[in-house]
Amino acid sequence: MTDKPVVIAIDGPAASGKGTLARLIAEHKGYAHLDTGRLYRYVGWRVLQSGGDPEDQTAALAAAEGLRDIVDLSLLSDRALSSDEAGQAASKVAAIPAVRTALLCFQKDFAAHPPGSAPGAVLDGRDIGTVICPDSPLKFFVTADTEIRAKRRFKELQSQGISVTYDAVLADM
């Protein structure tokens, strides 16, 4: 019988710091890390790159199921996934129940079988501690004041060359 990997679940609103915390913990412990929000951005972006419509259920599901065949998850670090276009596409594919189901399976499998023989996994995103990894012994909910979160997101978007006002980002938060 093999030991189950340690799974750390980090949840919280956008720009709360959960991704930074997750990366630091994973790096410190030698665990695999998965930013689950990037999965939706990846699926939406793949559909766009293939010339498809992110609202097309068949195309979106094919992109989501294609994640199973990916060995190197560093592609989730692609800066293009941080673009507004990828974010809009992510919102569209996330509304498709079959995509959500496929990505749920992917995330649960990642937690149960961390890649690279890592002894554990750190997952960050929405519903990680309640839906994705409800049995995780280590769950964190990270939050920050709305103004702080808006400042972080505003700086992030500016660094990517995206033209946006702080007031618009704050209103979106």
PDB file of C-alpha atoms in Angstrom:
ATOM      1  CA  MET A   1       0.000   0.000   0.000  1.00  0.00           C
ATOM      2  CA  THR A   2       1.388   3.392  -0.951  1.00  0.00           C
ATOM      3  CA  ASP A   3       0.990   6.558   1.057  1.00  0.00           C
ATOM      4  CA  LYS A   4      -1.494   9.077  -0.221  1.00  0.00           C
ATOM      5  CA  PRO A   5       0.073  12.374  -1.255  1.00  0.00           C
ATOM      6  CA  VAL A   6      -0.414  15.382   0.987  1.00  0.00           C
ATOM      7  CA  VAL A   7      -2.882  17.797  -0.588  1.00  0.00           C
ATOM      8  CA  ILE A   8      -3.059  21.458   0.376  1.00  0.00           C
ATOM      9  CA  ALA A   9      -6.179  23.301  -0.772  1.00  0.00           C
ATOM     10  CA  ILE A  10      -6.038  27.099  -1.075  1.00  0.00           C
ATOM     11  CA  ASP A  11      -9.210  28.990  -1.888  1.00  0.00           C
ATOM     12  CA  GLY A  12     -10.176  32.641  -2.027  1.00  0.00           C
ATOM     13  CA  PRO A  13     -11.297  35.504  -4.245  1.00  0.00           C
ATOM     14  CA  ALA A  14      -9.346  36.895  -7.206  1.00  0.00           C
ATOM     15  CA  ALA A  15      -6.104  38.723  -6.367  1.00  0.00           C
ATOM     16  CA  SER A  16      -6.268  37.704  -2.711  1.00  0.00           C
ATOM     17  CA  GLY A  17      -2.752  36.250  -2.749  1.00  0.00           C
ATOM     18  CA  LYS A  18      -3.743  32.595  -2.912  1.00  0.00           C
ATOM     19  CA  GLY A  19      -1.630  31.923  -6.000  1.00  0.00           C
ATOM     20  CA  THR A  20       1.490  33.464  -4.494  1.00  0.00           C
ATOM     21  CA  LEU A  21       0.991  31.510  -1.270  1.00  0.00           C
ATOM     22  CA  ALA A  22       0.382  28.281  -3.188  1.00  0.00           C
ATOM     23  CA  ARG A  23       3.517  28.691  -5.311  1.00  0.00           C
ATOM     24  CA  LEU A  24       5.666  29.440  -2.264  1.00  0.00           C
ATOM     25  CA  ILE A  25       4.363  26.462  -0.298  1.00  0.00           C
ATOM     26  CA  ALA A  26       4.754  24.107  -3.265  1.00  0.00           C
ATOM     27  CA  GLU A  27       8.290  25.319  -3.895  1.00  0.00           C
ATOM     28  CA  HIS A  28       9.245  25.041  -0.222  1.00  0.00           C
ATOM     29  CA  LYS A  29       7.805  21.536   0.204  1.00  0.00           C
ATOM     30  CA  GLY A  30       8.730  20.172  -3.235  1.00  0.00           C
ATOM     31  CA  TYR A  31       5.052  19.635  -4.068  1.00  0.00           C
ATOM     32  CA  ALA A  32       3.388  19.920  -7.437  1.00  0.00           C
ATOM     33  CA  HIS A  33       1.352  23.115  -7.887  1.00  0.00           C
ATOM     34  CA  LEU A  34      -1.809  23.668  -9.878  1.00  0.00           C
ATOM     35  CA  ASP A  35      -3.467  27.043 -10.371  1.00  0.00           C
ATOM     36  CA  THR A  36      -6.884  25.725 -11.312  1.00  0.00           C
ATOM     37  CA  GLY A  37      -8.050  29.015 -12.815  1.00  0.00           C
ATOM     38  CA  ARG A  38      -5.303  28.696 -15.402  1.00  0.00           C
ATOM     39  CA  LEU A  39      -6.924  25.471 -16.600  1.00  0.00           C
ATOM     40  CA  TYR A  40     -10.032  27.343 -17.704  1.00  0.00           C
ATOM     41  CA  ARG A  41      -7.903  30.035 -19.324  1.00  0.00           C
ATOM     42  CA  TYR A  42      -5.913  27.327 -21.131  1.00  0.00           C
ATOM     43  CA  VAL A  43      -9.058  25.640 -22.437  1.00  0.00           C
ATOM     44  CA  GLY A  44     -10.530  28.935 -23.640  1.00  0.00           C
ATOM     45  CA  TRP A  45      -7.236  29.975 -25.229  1.00  0.00           C
ATOM     46  CA  ARG A  46      -6.809  26.611 -26.993  1.00  0.00           C
ATOM     47  CA  VAL A  47     -10.259  26.946 -28.518  1.00  0.00           C
ATOM     48  CA  LEU A  48      -9.461  30.465 -29.715  1.00  0.00           C
ATOM     49  CA  GLN A  49      -6.083  29.386 -31.117  1.00  0.00           C
ATOM     50  CA  SER A  50      -7.733  26.623 -33.118  1.00  0.00           C
ATOM     51  CA  GLY A  51     -10.107  29.167 -34.638  1.00  0.00           C
ATOM     52  CA  GLY A  52     -13.079  27.979 -32.632  1.00  0.00           C
ATOM     53  CA  ASP A  53     -15.717  29.656 -30.507  1.00  0.00           C
ATOM     54  CA  PRO A  54     -15.291  29.225 -26.709  1.00  0.00           C
ATOM     55  CA  GLU A  55     -19.080  28.833 -26.438  1.00  0.00           C
ATOM     56  CA  ASP A  56     -18.952  25.800 -28.765  1.00  0.00           C
ATOM     57  CA  GLN A  57     -19.432  22.907 -26.350  1.00  0.00           C
ATOM     58  CA  THR A  58     -17.754  20.347 -28.589  1.00  0.00           C
ATOM     59  CA  ALA A  59     -14.609  22.430 -29.162  1.00  0.00           C
ATOM     60  CA  ALA A  60     -14.363  23.449 -25.509  1.00  0.00           C
ATOM     61  CA  LEU A  61     -14.790  19.888 -24.260  1.00  0.00           C
ATOM     62  CA  ALA A  62     -12.153  18.616 -26.703  1.00  0.00           C
ATOM     63  CA  ALA A  63      -9.689  21.228 -25.394  1.00  0.00           C
ATOM     64  CA  ALA A  64     -10.510  20.316 -21.787  1.00  0.00           C
ATOM     65  CA  GLU A  65     -10.131  16.602 -22.413  1.00  0.00           C
ATOM     66  CA  GLY A  66      -6.854  17.290 -24.237  1.00  0.00           C
ATOM     67  CA  LEU A  67      -5.305  18.289 -20.918  1.00  0.00           C
ATOM     68  CA  ARG A  68      -5.126  14.582 -20.010  1.00  0.00           C
ATOM     69  CA  ASP A  69      -2.449  14.084 -22.647  1.00  0.00           C
ATOM     70  CA  ILE A  70      -0.258  16.950 -21.502  1.00  0.00           C
ATOM     71  CA  VAL A  71       2.860  15.906 -19.660  1.00  0.00           C
ATOM     72  CA  ASP A  72       4.440  19.335 -19.157  1.00  0.00           C
ATOM     73  CA  LEU A  73       2.132  21.662 -17.243  1.00  0.00           C
ATOM     74  CA  SER A  74       4.556  24.568 -17.676  1.00  0.00           C
ATOM     75  CA  LEU A  75       2.378  25.522 -20.647  1.00  0.00           C
ATOM     76  CA  LEU A  76      -0.044  26.871 -18.041  1.00  0.00           C
ATOM     77  CA  SER A  77       2.570  29.575 -17.398  1.00  0.00           C
ATOM     78  CA  ASP A  78       2.194  30.985 -20.914  1.00  0.00           C
ATOM     79  CA  ARG A  79       1.741  34.771 -20.597  1.00  0.00           C
ATOM     80  CA  ALA A  80      -0.975  34.631 -23.241  1.00  0.00           C
ATOM     81  CA  LEU A  81      -3.195  32.924 -20.671  1.00  0.00           C
ATOM     82  CA  SER A  82      -3.127  36.126 -18.608  1.00  0.00           C
ATOM     83  CA  SER A  83      -4.587  38.178 -21.432  1.00  0.00           C
ATOM     84  CA  ASP A  84      -8.056  39.674 -21.298  1.00  0.00           C
ATOM     85  CA  GLU A  85      -8.950  37.607 -24.365  1.00  0.00           C
ATOM     86  CA  ALA A  86      -8.035  34.376 -22.537  1.00  0.00           C
ATOM     87  CA  GLY A  87      -9.978  35.535 -19.486  1.00  0.00           C
ATOM     88  CA  GLN A  88     -13.103  36.192 -21.510  1.00  0.00           C
ATOM     89  CA  ALA A  89     -12.763  32.829 -23.235  1.00  0.00           C
ATOM     90  CA  ALA A  90     -12.269  31.161 -19.832  1.00  0.00           C
ATOM     91  CA  SER A  91     -15.567  32.607 -18.607  1.00  0.00           C
ATOM     92  CA  LYS A  92     -17.335  31.169 -21.630  1.00  0.00           C
ATOM     93  CA  VAL A  93     -15.890  27.664 -21.385  1.00  0.00           C
ATOM     94  CA  ALA A  94     -16.438  27.623 -17.610  1.00  0.00           C
ATOM     95  CA  ALA A  95     -20.171  27.990 -18.237  1.00  0.00           C
ATOM     96  CA  ILE A  96     -20.226  24.648 -20.065  1.00  0.00           C
ATOM     97  CA  PRO A  97     -21.099  21.818 -17.605  1.00  0.00           C
ATOM     98  CA  ALA A  98     -19.163  19.153 -19.541  1.00  0.00           C
ATOM     99  CA  VAL A  99     -16.001  21.304 -19.431  1.00  0.00           C
ATOM    100  CA  ARG A 100     -16.421  21.842 -15.702  1.00  0.00           C
ATOM    101  CA  THR A 101     -16.814  18.083 -15.225  1.00  0.00           C
ATOM    102  CA  ALA A 102     -13.727  17.292 -17.313  1.00  0.00           C
ATOM    103  CA  LEU A 103     -11.626  19.844 -15.442  1.00  0.00           C
ATOM    104  CA  LEU A 104     -12.953  18.635 -12.101  1.00  0.00           C
ATOM    105  CA  CYS A 105     -11.711  15.147 -12.981  1.00  0.00           C
ATOM    106  CA  PHE A 106      -8.357  16.556 -14.088  1.00  0.00           C
ATOM    107  CA  GLN A 107      -7.944  18.500 -10.828  1.00  0.00           C
ATOM    108  CA  LYS A 108      -8.918  15.556  -8.627  1.00  0.00           C
ATOM    109  CA  ASP A 109      -6.497  13.316 -10.505  1.00  0.00           C
ATOM    110  CA  PHE A 110      -3.719  15.921 -10.130  1.00  0.00           C
ATOM    111  CA  ALA A 111      -4.304  15.975  -6.369  1.00  0.00           C
ATOM    112  CA  ALA A 112      -4.423  12.172  -6.073  1.00  0.00           C
ATOM    113  CA  HIS A 113      -1.417  11.605  -8.363  1.00  0.00           C
ATOM    114  CA  PRO A 114       0.874  14.657  -8.330  1.00  0.00           C
ATOM    115  CA  PRO A 115       3.096  14.752 -11.416  1.00  0.00           C
ATOM    116  CA  GLY A 116       6.805  14.165 -11.249  1.00  0.00           C
ATOM    117  CA  SER A 117       6.525  11.823  -8.264  1.00  0.00           C
ATOM    118  CA  ALA A 118       5.990  14.830  -6.010  1.00  0.00           C
ATOM    119  CA  PRO A 119       5.079  13.813  -2.444  1.00  0.00           C
ATOM    120  CA  GLY A 120       2.157  16.217  -2.434  1.00  0.00           C
ATOM    121  CA  ALA A 121       0.146  18.803  -4.301  1.00  0.00           C
ATOM    122  CA  VAL A 122      -0.945  22.374  -3.705  1.00  0.00           C
ATOM    123  CA  LEU A 123      -4.055  23.447  -5.591  1.00  0.00           C
ATOM    124  CA  ASP A 124      -5.313  27.001  -5.612  1.00  0.00           C
ATOM    125  CA  GLY A 125      -8.457  28.446  -7.080  1.00  0.00           C
ATOM    126  CA  ARG A 126     -12.177  28.497  -6.471  1.00  0.00           C
ATOM    127  CA  ASP A 127     -13.969  25.723  -4.563  1.00  0.00           C
ATOM    128  CA  ILE A 128     -10.737  23.828  -3.943  1.00  0.00           C
ATOM    129  CA  GLY A 129     -11.425  22.925  -0.311  1.00  0.00           C
ATOM    130  CA  THR A 130     -15.128  22.242  -0.777  1.00  0.00           C
ATOM    131  CA  VAL A 131     -15.521  20.662  -4.227  1.00  0.00           C
ATOM    132  CA  ILE A 132     -12.137  19.660  -5.659  1.00  0.00           C
ATOM    133  CA  CYS A 133     -10.368  18.401  -2.526  1.00  0.00           C
ATOM    134  CA  PRO A 134     -12.990  18.209   0.236  1.00  0.00           C
ATOM    135  CA  ASP A 135     -10.942  15.628   2.183  1.00  0.00           C
ATOM    136  CA  SER A 136      -7.754  17.683   2.171  1.00  0.00           C
ATOM    137  CA  PRO A 137      -6.333  17.863   5.689  1.00  0.00           C
ATOM    138  CA  LEU A 138      -4.912  21.325   4.995  1.00  0.00           C
ATOM    139  CA  LYS A 139      -7.311  23.963   3.741  1.00  0.00           C
ATOM    140  CA  PHE A 140      -6.757  27.696   3.595  1.00  0.00           C
ATOM    141  CA  PHE A 141      -9.102  30.484   2.619  1.00  0.00           C
ATOM    142  CA  VAL A 142      -7.075  33.558   1.734  1.00  0.00           C
ATOM    143  CA  THR A 143      -8.660  36.968   1.456  1.00  0.00           C
ATOM    144  CA  ALA A 144      -7.694  40.626   1.354  1.00  0.00           C
ATOM    145  CA  ASP A 145      -9.504  43.955   1.355  1.00  0.00           C
ATOM    146  CA  THR A 146     -11.188  44.733  -1.932  1.00  0.00           C
ATOM    147  CA  GLU A 147      -9.004  47.832  -2.442  1.00  0.00           C
ATOM    148  CA  ILE A 148      -5.819  45.795  -1.939  1.00  0.00           C
ATOM    149  CA  ARG A 149      -7.038  43.122  -4.334  1.00  0.00           C
ATOM    150  CA  ALA A 150      -7.938  45.785  -6.915  1.00  0.00           C
ATOM    151  CA  LYS A 151      -4.469  47.357  -6.624  1.00  0.00           C
ATOM    152  CA  ARG A 152      -2.818  43.956  -7.141  1.00  0.00           C
ATOM    153  CA  ARG A 153      -4.954  43.132 -10.163  1.00  0.00           C
ATOM    154  CA  PHE A 154      -4.481  46.645 -11.602  1.00  0.00           C
ATOM    155  CA  LYS A 155      -0.679  46.315 -11.363  1.00  0.00           C
ATOM    156  CA  GLU A 156      -0.825  42.827 -12.854  1.00  0.00           C
ATOM    157  CA  LEU A 157      -2.890  43.986 -15.822  1.00  0.00           C
ATOM    158  CA  GLN A 158      -0.673  47.045 -16.371  1.00  0.00           C
ATOM    159  CA  SER A 159       2.452  44.858 -16.342  1.00  0.00           C
ATOM    160  CA  GLN A 160       0.872  42.828 -19.136  1.00  0.00           C
ATOM    161  CA  GLY A 161       0.308  45.952 -21.201  1.00  0.00           C
ATOM    162  CA  ILE A 162      -3.443  45.875 -20.721  1.00  0.00           C
ATOM    163  CA  SER A 163      -4.994  49.335 -20.701  1.00  0.00           C
ATOM    164  CA  VAL A 164      -7.316  49.563 -17.714  1.00  0.00           C
ATOM    165  CA  THR A 165      -8.156  52.055 -14.988  1.00  0.00           C
ATOM    166  CA  TYR A 166      -7.933  51.339 -11.299  1.00  0.00           C
ATOM    167  CA  ASP A 167     -11.577  52.413 -10.881  1.00  0.00           C
ATOM    168  CA  ALA A 168     -12.682  49.856 -13.492  1.00  0.00           C
ATOM    169  CA  VAL A 169     -10.728  47.080 -11.767  1.00  0.00           C
ATOM    170  CA  LEU A 170     -12.112  48.097  -8.372  1.00  0.00           C
ATOM    171  CA  ALA A 171     -15.661  48.079  -9.745  1.00  0.00           C
ATOM    172  CA  ASP A 172     -15.055  44.621 -11.218  1.00  0.00           C
ATOM    173  CA  MET A 173     -13.856  43.318  -7.852  1.00  0.00           C
TER     174      MET A 173
END
